[in-house]
Coordinates of N, CA and C in Angstrom, one line a residue:
Chain A
Q21 N 11.2 -12.9 -2.9 CA 11.1 -13.9 -1.6 C 9.9 -12.9 -1.2
Q22 N 8.4 -13.8 -1.1 CA 7.3 -12.8 -1.2 C 6.9 -13.3 0.7
Q23 N 7.1 -12.0 1.2 CA 7.2 -11.6 2.7 C 5.3 -11.9 2.9
V24 N 4.7 -11.4 3.1 CA 3.2 -11.7 3.2 C 2.3 -12.4 1.6
K25 N 1.7 -13.7 2.0 CA 1.1 -14.1 1.0 C -0.6 -13.8 0.8
Q26 N -1.2 -14.0 0.6 CA -2.5 -13.6 0.8 C -3.6 -14.4 -0.2
S27 N -4.6 -14.8 0.3 CA -5.6 -15.8 -0.6 C -6.8 -15.3 0.2
P28 N -7.5 -15.9 -0.9 CA -8.0 -16.0 -2.2 C -7.4 -14.9 -3.2
Q29 N -7.5 -14.7 -4.0 CA -7.1 -14.2 -5.6 C -8.2 -13.1 -5.5
S30 N -9.2 -14.0 -5.5 CA -10.8 -13.3 -6.3 C -11.4 -13.6 -4.9
L31 N -13.0 -13.4 -4.8 CA -13.6 -14.0 -4.3 C -15.3 -13.3 -4.6
I32 N -16.0 -14.2 -4.8 CA -17.4 -13.6 -5.2 C -18.5 -14.0 -3.6
V33 N -19.5 -12.9 -2.9 CA -20.1 -13.2 -1.8 C -21.2 -12.8 -2.3
Q34 N -21.9 -13.3 -1.5 CA -23.5 -12.7 -2.0 C -24.1 -11.9 -0.9
K35 N -24.9 -11.2 -1.2 CA -25.1 -9.5 -0.3 C -25.5 -10.6 0.8
G36 N -25.2 -9.7 2.8 CA -25.4 -10.1 3.8 C -24.8 -11.4 4.2
G37 N -23.8 -11.7 3.0 CA -22.7 -12.8 3.7 C -21.6 -12.6 4.8
I38 N -21.0 -13.9 4.6 CA -19.5 -13.4 5.3 C -18.4 -13.2 4.5
S39 N -17.4 -12.1 4.1 CA -16.1 -12.4 3.0 C -15.1 -12.5 4.0
I40 N -14.2 -14.0 3.8 CA -13.4 -13.6 4.5 C -11.6 -14.1 3.4
I41 N -10.9 -13.2 4.1 CA -9.4 -12.7 3.1 C -8.6 -13.6 4.2
N42 N -7.7 -14.1 3.5 CA -6.7 -14.5 4.4 C -5.2 -14.1 4.6
C43 N -4.6 -14.0 5.5 CA -2.8 -13.8 5.1 C -1.6 -14.4 5.8
A44 N -1.2 -14.6 5.5 CA 0.5 -15.3 6.1 C 1.4 -14.7 5.7
Y45 N 2.3 -14.5 7.3 CA 3.6 -13.4 6.7 C 4.4 -14.7 7.6
E46 N 5.7 -14.3 7.2 CA 7.5 -14.5 7.4 C 7.9 -14.6 8.2
N47 N 8.1 -13.3 8.4 CA 8.8 -12.4 9.0 C 8.5 -12.0 10.5
T48 N 9.4 -13.1 11.5 CA 8.9 -12.7 13.1 C 8.9 -11.1 13.7
A49 N 9.6 -10.1 12.4 CA 9.7 -9.0 13.2 C 8.5 -7.9 12.8
F50 N 7.8 -8.2 12.0 CA 6.8 -7.5 11.8 C 5.6 -7.3 13.1
D51 N 5.6 -6.4 13.5 CA 4.4 -5.8 14.4 C 3.6 -5.3 14.2
Y52 N 2.6 -4.9 13.1 CA 1.6 -4.3 12.8 C 1.4 -4.7 11.5
F53 N 0.0 -4.7 11.1 CA -0.7 -5.4 10.4 C -2.1 -5.0 10.4
P54 N -1.9 -4.2 9.0 CA -3.3 -3.1 8.5 C -3.7 -4.1 7.3
W55 N -4.9 -3.8 7.4 CA -5.8 -4.2 5.4 C -6.4 -2.4 5.2
Y56 N -5.6 -2.8 3.9 CA -6.1 -1.4 3.1 C -7.9 -1.9 2.0
Q57 N -8.2 -0.8 1.7 CA -9.6 -1.3 0.9 C -9.1 -0.4 -0.3
Q58 N -8.6 -1.1 -1.8 CA -8.6 -0.5 -2.7 C -9.6 0.0 -3.5
F59 N -10.5 1.5 -4.2 CA -11.1 1.7 -5.4 C -10.6 1.2 -6.7
P60 N -11.4 0.8 -7.8 CA -10.7 1.5 -8.8 C -10.1 2.8 -9.1
G61 N -9.2 3.3 -9.4 CA -8.4 4.6 -9.8 C -8.2 5.5 -8.4
K62 N -8.6 5.0 -7.5 CA -7.8 5.2 -6.1 C -6.4 4.5 -5.3
G63 N -6.4 5.2 -5.0 CA -5.4 5.4 -3.7 C -5.9 3.9 -2.8
P64 N -5.0 3.3 -2.2 CA -5.5 2.6 -1.1 C -6.3 3.6 0.0
A65 N -7.0 2.4 1.2 CA -7.7 3.9 2.3 C -7.4 2.4 3.5
L66 N -6.5 3.3 4.6 CA -6.6 2.3 5.8 C -7.8 2.0 6.0
L67 N -8.2 0.3 6.6 CA -9.5 -0.1 7.0 C -9.9 -0.5 8.5
I68 N -8.5 -1.4 8.8 CA -8.5 -1.3 10.4 C -7.8 -1.9 9.9
A69 N -6.3 -1.9 11.5 CA -5.2 -2.8 11.7 C -4.9 -3.3 13.2
I70 N -4.0 -4.0 13.4 CA -4.0 -5.0 14.5 C -2.5 -4.8 15.0
R71 N -1.9 -4.8 15.9 CA -0.9 -5.5 16.5 C -0.9 -6.7 17.0
P72 N -0.2 -7.8 17.1 CA 0.2 -9.0 17.7 C -0.7 -9.2 18.8
D73 N -0.3 -8.4 20.0 CA -0.8 -8.3 21.1 C -2.1 -8.5 21.3
V74 N -2.8 -8.3 20.6 CA -4.3 -9.1 20.7 C -4.8 -10.2 19.8
S75 N -5.8 -10.8 20.3 CA -5.7 -12.1 18.6 C -7.5 -11.5 17.9
E76 N -8.1 -10.2 18.3 CA -9.1 -9.6 17.7 C -9.0 -8.7 17.7
K77 N -9.9 -8.0 16.6 CA -9.7 -6.3 16.6 C -11.5 -6.2 15.8
K78 N -12.2 -5.7 16.3 CA -13.3 -5.4 15.8 C -13.7 -4.0 15.3
E79 N -14.0 -3.5 14.1 CA -14.5 -2.3 14.3 C -15.8 -2.6 12.9
G80 N -17.2 -1.9 13.8 CA -18.0 -2.0 12.7 C -17.9 -3.1 12.4
R81 N -18.7 -3.7 10.6 CA -18.5 -4.8 9.8 C -17.7 -5.6 10.3
F82 N -16.1 -4.7 10.4 CA -14.8 -5.6 9.7 C -14.0 -6.2 11.1
T83 N -13.8 -7.2 11.0 CA -12.9 -7.6 12.0 C -11.8 -8.7 11.5
I84 N -10.5 -8.3 12.4 CA -9.4 -8.8 12.2 C -9.4 -9.8 13.2
S85 N -8.8 -11.3 12.7 CA -8.5 -12.4 13.8 C -6.9 -12.5 12.9
F86 N -6.1 -12.9 14.3 CA -4.8 -12.6 14.6 C -4.6 -13.4 14.7
N87 N -3.7 -14.4 14.3 CA -3.0 -16.3 14.9 C -1.4 -15.8 15.2
K88 N -0.5 -15.6 16.6 CA 0.5 -15.3 15.6 C 1.5 -16.3 15.8
S89 N 1.3 -17.5 16.7 CA 2.2 -18.7 16.6 C 1.7 -19.2 14.9
A90 N 0.8 -19.1 14.5 CA 0.5 -19.8 12.9 C 1.2 -18.2 12.3
K91 N 1.5 -17.4 12.4 CA 1.8 -16.5 11.2 C 1.1 -16.0 10.6
Q92 N -0.8 -15.9 11.0 CA -1.7 -15.9 9.9 C -2.3 -14.8 10.6
F93 N -3.3 -13.9 9.6 CA -4.3 -13.3 10.2 C -5.0 -13.2 8.5
S94 N -6.3 -12.6 9.1 CA -7.6 -12.9 8.7 C -8.3 -11.3 8.9
L95 N -9.1 -11.1 7.8 CA -10.1 -9.9 7.5 C -11.6 -10.9 7.6
H96 N -12.3 -10.7 8.0 CA -13.5 -10.4 7.9 C -14.5 -9.5 7.7
I97 N -15.2 -9.5 6.9 CA -16.0 -8.8 6.3 C -17.9 -9.3 6.5
M98 N -18.4 -8.8 7.7 CA -19.7 -9.6 8.2 C -20.8 -8.5 7.4
D99 N -21.9 -8.9 6.6 CA -23.0 -8.6 6.2 C -22.6 -7.8 5.3
S100 N -21.7 -8.8 4.0 CA -21.3 -7.6 3.6 C -22.3 -7.8 2.1
Q101 N -22.0 -6.0 1.7 CA -22.5 -5.4 1.0 C -21.8 -4.5 -0.3
P102 N -22.7 -4.5 -1.4 CA -22.4 -4.1 -2.7 C -21.4 -3.3 -2.7
G103 N -21.8 -2.3 -2.1 CA -20.3 -0.9 -1.7 C -19.1 -1.4 -1.1
D104 N -19.0 -2.7 -0.5 CA -17.6 -3.6 0.2 C -17.2 -4.1 -1.7
S105 N -18.0 -4.1 -2.3 CA -17.1 -4.7 -3.8 C -15.8 -3.8 -4.1
A106 N -14.7 -4.3 -3.4 CA -13.4 -3.7 -3.8 C -12.1 -4.7 -4.2
T107 N -10.5 -4.3 -4.3 CA -9.8 -4.7 -3.7 C -9.3 -4.7 -2.4
Y108 N -9.1 -5.6 -1.6 CA -8.2 -5.7 -0.3 C -6.9 -6.1 0.4
F109 N -6.1 -5.0 0.7 CA -4.6 -5.5 0.1 C -4.1 -6.2 2.0
C110 N -4.0 -7.0 2.8 CA -3.0 -7.3 4.0 C -1.6 -6.7 3.6
A111 N -1.5 -5.9 5.3 CA 0.1 -5.9 4.7 C 0.5 -6.0 6.3
A112 N 2.3 -5.7 6.3 CA 2.7 -6.3 7.4 C 4.1 -5.2 7.7
R113 N 4.2 -5.1 8.5 CA 5.4 -4.1 8.8 C 6.4 -4.2 9.9
G114 N 7.9 -4.2 10.3 CA 8.1 -4.0 11.1 C 9.5 -3.1 11.1
G115 N 9.7 -2.5 12.0 CA 10.3 -1.1 11.8 C 10.3 -0.2 11.2
A116 N 11.4 0.8 11.3 CA 10.4 2.4 10.9 C 11.1 2.5 9.1
D117 N 10.2 1.2 8.5 CA 10.1 1.7 6.7 C 9.0 1.4 6.4
G118 N 8.9 1.3 4.9 CA 7.3 1.0 4.1 C 6.9 -0.5 5.1
L119 N 6.1 -0.5 4.2 CA 4.3 -1.8 4.2 C 5.2 -2.6 3.7
T120 N 5.0 -4.0 4.0 CA 4.8 -5.0 2.7 C 4.0 -5.8 2.3
F121 N 3.5 -5.8 1.2 CA 1.9 -6.1 0.9 C 1.6 -7.3 0.3
G122 N 0.2 -8.0 0.7 CA 0.1 -9.5 0.1 C -0.2 -8.9 -1.4
K123 N -0.7 -9.8 -2.3 CA -1.0 -9.0 -4.0 C -2.2 -8.9 -4.2
G124 N -3.3 -8.8 -3.1 CA -4.5 -7.9 -3.0 C -6.4 -9.3 -3.2
T125 N -6.6 -8.9 -2.8 CA -8.1 -9.9 -3.3 C -8.8 -9.2 -3.6
H126 N -9.3 -9.5 -5.3 CA -10.8 -9.3 -5.9 C -12.3 -9.3 -5.5
L127 N -12.5 -8.9 -4.4 CA -14.0 -8.9 -3.7 C -15.3 -8.1 -4.8
I128 N -15.9 -9.5 -4.9 CA -17.3 -9.0 -5.7 C -18.5 -9.5 -4.6
I129 N -19.7 -8.8 -4.5 CA -20.1 -9.2 -3.5 C -21.7 -9.0 -4.7
Q130 N -22.2 -9.7 -4.6 CA -23.3 -9.8 -5.7 C -24.7 -9.6 -4.8
P131 N -25.7 -8.4 -5.9 CA -27.3 -8.1 -4.8 C -27.4 -9.5 -4.9
Chain B
G161 N -9.5 17.2 6.1 CA -9.0 18.1 5.4 C -8.0 17.7 4.5
A162 N -7.3 17.9 4.0 CA -7.1 17.9 3.1 C -6.1 16.4 2.9
G163 N -6.1 15.7 2.3 CA -5.4 14.4 1.7 C -4.3 14.2 1.4
V164 N -3.3 13.2 1.0 CA -2.2 13.6 0.0 C -2.9 13.4 -1.2
S165 N -1.5 14.3 -2.0 CA -2.2 14.5 -3.5 C -0.9 14.5 -4.4
Q166 N -1.2 14.2 -5.1 CA -0.1 13.8 -6.0 C -0.2 14.2 -7.6
S167 N 0.5 14.3 -8.3 CA 0.8 15.1 -9.5 C 1.8 14.3 -10.5
P168 N 1.6 14.4 -11.8 CA 0.2 14.1 -12.7 C -0.4 13.4 -12.5
S169 N -1.7 13.1 -11.9 CA -2.8 12.1 -12.1 C -2.1 11.0 -13.3
N170 N -2.4 11.3 -14.5 CA -1.3 10.4 -15.6 C -0.5 11.3 -16.5
K171 N 0.4 10.1 -16.6 CA 1.9 10.9 -17.3 C 1.8 9.9 -18.6
V172 N 2.0 10.7 -19.3 CA 2.8 8.8 -20.6 C 4.2 9.6 -21.5
T173 N 4.5 9.2 -21.1 CA 6.1 9.3 -21.9 C 6.9 8.1 -22.8
E174 N 7.8 9.1 -23.7 CA 8.2 7.8 -24.8 C 9.6 7.8 -23.9
K175 N 9.7 6.3 -24.1 CA 11.1 5.6 -23.5 C 12.2 6.4 -23.7
G176 N 12.8 6.3 -22.4 CA 14.0 7.6 -22.6 C 14.5 8.1 -22.0
K177 N 12.9 8.8 -21.8 CA 12.3 10.7 -21.2 C 12.7 10.1 -19.7
D178 N 13.5 11.5 -19.6 CA 12.8 11.5 -17.9 C 12.0 12.3 -17.4
V179 N 11.4 11.5 -16.5 CA 9.7 12.1 -15.7 C 10.1 12.4 -14.6
E180 N 9.6 13.0 -13.6 CA 9.5 13.7 -12.4 C 7.6 13.6 -11.8
L181 N 7.7 12.4 -10.3 CA 6.2 12.5 -10.1 C 6.1 13.4 -8.5
R182 N 5.2 14.0 -8.7 CA 5.4 14.9 -7.2 C 4.4 14.3 -6.3
C183 N 4.4 14.7 -5.0 CA 3.7 13.8 -3.8 C 3.3 15.2 -2.6
D184 N 2.7 15.6 -2.7 CA 2.4 16.8 -1.7 C 1.7 15.6 0.0
P185 N 2.0 15.9 0.6 CA 1.8 15.0 1.8 C 0.7 15.7 2.5
I186 N 0.0 14.9 3.7 CA -0.6 15.7 4.5 C -0.2 16.4 5.6
S187 N -0.6 18.1 5.7 CA 0.1 18.6 6.3 C 0.3 18.6 7.6
G188 N 1.5 18.7 8.1 CA 2.3 18.0 9.4 C 2.4 17.0 9.2
H189 N 2.1 16.2 8.1 CA 2.9 14.5 8.9 C 4.3 14.5 8.6
T190 N 5.3 13.9 9.1 CA 6.7 13.9 8.9 C 7.3 12.8 8.1
A191 N 6.1 11.4 8.7 CA 7.1 10.5 7.2 C 6.2 10.7 5.9
L192 N 7.0 10.2 4.8 CA 6.3 9.6 3.5 C 7.1 9.3 2.6
Y193 N 5.8 8.4 2.1 CA 6.5 6.6 1.6 C 6.3 6.9 0.3
W194 N 6.9 6.2 -0.7 CA 6.7 5.7 -2.2 C 6.6 4.7 -2.2
Y195 N 5.2 4.4 -3.1 CA 4.9 2.5 -3.4 C 5.3 2.6 -4.9
R196 N 5.1 1.2 -5.9 CA 4.7 1.2 -6.7 C 4.1 0.3 -7.1
Q197 N 3.2 0.1 -7.8 CA 1.6 -0.8 -8.3 C 1.8 -1.1 -9.6
S198 N 2.0 -1.9 -9.8 CA 1.7 -2.7 -11.2 C 0.5 -3.5 -11.4
L199 N 0.4 -3.5 -13.0 CA -1.1 -3.7 -13.0 C -1.3 -5.3 -11.9
G200 N -2.2 -5.4 -11.6 CA -3.0 -6.9 -11.0 C -1.5 -7.4 -9.9
Q201 N -1.1 -6.4 -9.6 CA 0.3 -6.8 -8.5 C 0.2 -5.8 -7.3
G202 N 0.8 -6.0 -6.1 CA 0.6 -5.8 -5.0 C 1.5 -4.3 -5.2
L203 N 1.4 -4.0 -3.6 CA 2.2 -2.7 -3.6 C 3.7 -3.0 -3.1
E204 N 4.8 -2.5 -4.1 CA 5.9 -2.9 -3.5 C 6.8 -1.5 -3.6
F205 N 7.3 -1.3 -2.0 CA 8.2 -0.4 -1.3 C 9.0 0.2 -2.0
L206 N 9.2 1.6 -2.0 CA 10.7 2.1 -3.2 C 11.4 2.6 -2.2
I207 N 10.2 3.6 -1.3 CA 11.4 4.7 -0.3 C 10.8 5.1 0.8
Y208 N 11.7 5.2 1.7 CA 10.8 6.3 2.6 C 11.4 7.7 3.5
F209 N 11.2 8.2 3.3 CA 11.6 10.0 4.2 C 10.8 10.0 5.7
Q210 N 12.2 10.5 6.6 CA 11.6 10.7 7.6 C 12.4 12.0 7.5
G211 N 10.9 13.1 8.0 CA 11.9 14.7 7.8 C 12.5 14.3 6.2
N212 N 13.5 15.5 5.8 CA 14.2 15.5 4.4 C 15.3 14.2 4.2
S213 N 15.1 13.3 4.9 CA 16.4 12.1 4.8 C 16.1 10.6 4.6
A214 N 16.5 10.0 3.3 CA 15.8 9.2 3.5 C 17.1 7.7 3.8
P215 N 17.1 7.2 4.9 CA 17.5 6.0 5.9 C 18.2 5.1 4.8
D216 N 17.2 4.2 3.7 CA 17.4 3.1 2.9 C 17.4 3.7 1.8
K217 N 17.9 3.8 0.7 CA 17.5 3.4 -0.2 C 17.6 2.3 -1.1
S218 N 17.8 1.2 -0.6 CA 17.7 0.2 -1.5 C 16.8 -0.7 -1.6
G219 N 15.1 -0.1 -1.4 CA 14.2 -0.4 -2.3 C 14.3 0.2 -3.6
L220 N 14.7 1.3 -4.1 CA 14.4 1.7 -5.5 C 14.6 0.5 -6.4
P221 N 14.0 0.6 -7.7 CA 14.4 -0.7 -8.7 C 15.3 -0.5 -9.0
S222 N 16.0 0.8 -9.6 CA 17.5 0.3 -10.7 C 17.8 2.1 -9.9
D223 N 19.4 2.5 -10.5 CA 20.1 3.8 -9.9 C 19.5 4.8 -11.0
R224 N 18.3 4.5 -11.9 CA 17.4 5.2 -12.9 C 16.8 5.7 -11.7
F225 N 16.1 5.3 -10.5 CA 14.8 6.1 -10.0 C 16.4 6.8 -8.7
S226 N 15.8 7.8 -8.3 CA 15.7 8.5 -7.3 C 15.0 9.5 -6.3
A227 N 14.6 10.0 -5.2 CA 13.9 10.7 -4.9 C 14.6 11.9 -3.5
E228 N 13.8 12.9 -3.6 CA 14.3 14.2 -3.3 C 12.8 14.7 -2.1
R229 N 13.1 15.0 -0.4 CA 11.8 15.5 0.1 C 12.6 16.6 0.2
T230 N 12.1 18.1 0.2 CA 12.6 19.5 0.6 C 11.7 19.6 1.7
G231 N 12.5 20.7 2.4 CA 11.5 21.8 3.4 C 10.5 20.3 4.3
G232 N 10.9 19.4 4.3 CA 9.9 18.1 5.0 C 8.7 18.1 4.7
S233 N 8.1 18.5 3.2 CA 6.9 18.7 2.8 C 7.4 17.6 1.6
V234 N 6.9 18.5 0.2 CA 6.9 18.1 -0.9 C 8.0 17.0 -1.3
S235 N 7.5 15.7 -2.2 CA 8.8 14.7 -2.5 C 8.5 15.2 -3.5
T236 N 9.9 14.4 -4.5 CA 9.2 14.4 -5.9 C 10.3 12.7 -6.0
L237 N 9.5 12.4 -6.8 CA 10.4 10.6 -7.8 C 10.5 11.0 -9.1
T238 N 12.0 11.0 -9.2 CA 12.5 11.2 -10.4 C 13.0 9.5 -11.2
I239 N 12.5 9.1 -12.5 CA 13.0 8.4 -12.8 C 13.6 9.4 -14.2
Q240 N 14.3 8.2 -14.3 CA 15.5 8.8 -15.6 C 15.6 7.6 -16.1
R241 N 15.8 7.9 -17.3 CA 15.8 7.0 -18.7 C 15.0 6.0 -19.6
T242 N 13.6 6.5 -19.1 CA 12.5 5.4 -18.3 C 12.4 4.6 -19.4
Q243 N 12.1 3.2 -19.2 CA 12.1 1.9 -19.6 C 10.7 1.7 -19.9
Q244 N 9.7 0.6 -20.2 CA 8.4 0.3 -20.3 C 8.3 -0.6 -19.4
E245 N 8.9 -1.2 -18.6 CA 9.2 -2.3 -17.2 C 8.6 -0.9 -16.2
D246 N 9.0 0.5 -16.6 CA 8.7 1.2 -15.4 C 7.0 1.5 -15.2
S247 N 6.4 1.4 -16.5 CA 4.9 1.8 -16.7 C 4.0 1.2 -15.2
A248 N 3.5 1.9 -14.5 CA 3.0 1.2 -13.6 C 1.9 3.2 -12.4
V249 N 1.6 2.3 -11.3 CA 0.8 3.5 -10.9 C 2.0 3.7 -9.4
Y250 N 2.5 4.8 -9.8 CA 3.7 4.9 -8.6 C 2.3 5.7 -7.2
L251 N 2.7 5.2 -5.9 CA 1.8 6.1 -5.1 C 2.2 6.6 -4.0
C252 N 2.0 7.4 -3.0 CA 2.5 8.4 -2.0 C 2.0 8.3 -1.0
A253 N 2.5 8.2 0.0 CA 1.2 8.1 1.5 C 2.2 8.7 2.5
S254 N 1.8 9.0 3.5 CA 2.0 10.1 4.3 C 2.2 9.4 5.7
S255 N 2.8 9.5 6.4 CA 1.8 9.4 8.2 C 2.7 10.4 9.2
P256 N 1.3 10.8 10.3 CA 2.1 11.8 11.0 C 2.9 10.9 12.3
E257 N 3.7 11.9 13.1 CA 4.4 11.4 14.0 C 4.1 10.6 15.2
I258 N 3.1 10.8 15.6 CA 2.1 9.6 17.1 C 2.1 8.9 16.2
A259 N 1.6 8.4 15.3 CA 1.2 7.2 14.9 C 2.2 7.1 13.4
L260 N 3.3 7.7 13.1 CA 4.0 6.8 12.0 C 3.4 5.1 11.2
Y261 N 2.8 4.4 12.2 CA 2.6 3.4 11.1 C 0.8 3.4 10.6
E262 N 0.7 4.5 10.5 CA -0.5 4.6 9.8 C -0.4 5.5 8.8
Q263 N -0.6 4.4 7.4 CA -0.4 5.1 5.9 C -1.3 5.5 5.8
Y264 N -1.5 6.9 4.8 CA -1.9 7.5 4.3 C -1.9 7.8 3.0
F265 N -3.1 6.6 1.7 CA -2.0 7.3 0.5 C -2.6 8.2 -0.4
G266 N -2.3 8.8 -1.2 CA -2.7 9.4 -2.3 C -3.1 9.0 -3.5
P267 N -3.7 9.3 -4.6 CA -4.4 8.5 -5.2 C -3.8 8.4 -6.7
G268 N -2.3 8.1 -6.5 CA -1.3 7.9 -7.4 C -0.9 8.6 -8.6
T269 N -0.3 8.0 -9.4 CA 0.3 8.7 -10.7 C 0.6 7.5 -11.3
R270 N 0.1 7.5 -12.6 CA -0.6 6.5 -13.4 C 0.5 7.0 -14.7
L271 N 2.0 6.4 -15.3 CA 2.9 6.4 -15.7 C 2.5 5.3 -16.9
T272 N 2.7 5.5 -18.3 CA 2.9 4.7 -19.4 C 3.9 5.4 -20.1
V273 N 5.0 4.5 -20.0 CA 6.3 4.3 -21.0 C 5.7 3.9 -22.8
T274 N 5.9 4.4 -23.6 CA 5.5 3.8 -24.5 C 7.2 3.5 -25.5

């Protein structure tokens, strides 16, 4: 049972455009939703995270939008740059254990 | 400061052999997590430690997998009688007690079972 569904699997965006990655979850006990960025050969790096008591969180060019009733959240990357090309994972957590990850989105920003 | 470190970075082993993977968490982090990342897949949670204890071992894929943590710091993930399906990148993460939800990952150990 996949508890966090992520889409699209891959995404190509022109430099300067907006990259949007979506995730949906099933477990209503989840109360923390981070996004991770992973470059080839590296471990995932925490990018931004949100809790369900807010609908949006912005940090620089990165924004998380959260819809609790729909059990969906998304990552928006504004003014996308070639250096943003990486694999992005959404995740969710409820309780004192590990994160449940989506399967990842391979993002390519074309110059 | 130093991040999470893992060793070895790469490990090639023959089917049936045992392997040990090591994780050094960020200094002072009380929680430690192990994940497995298979090619083209997301991360699969295996086990976590709060201090030296692991409250829930149900995420380990089989009884060939075990993990321990000593002194509230270094952790070792051991895979006995390795199988080809064990080939993956094994990632370790740690969290500070004041922000247990924020997990910081190491670079991983790429395990190849031939």
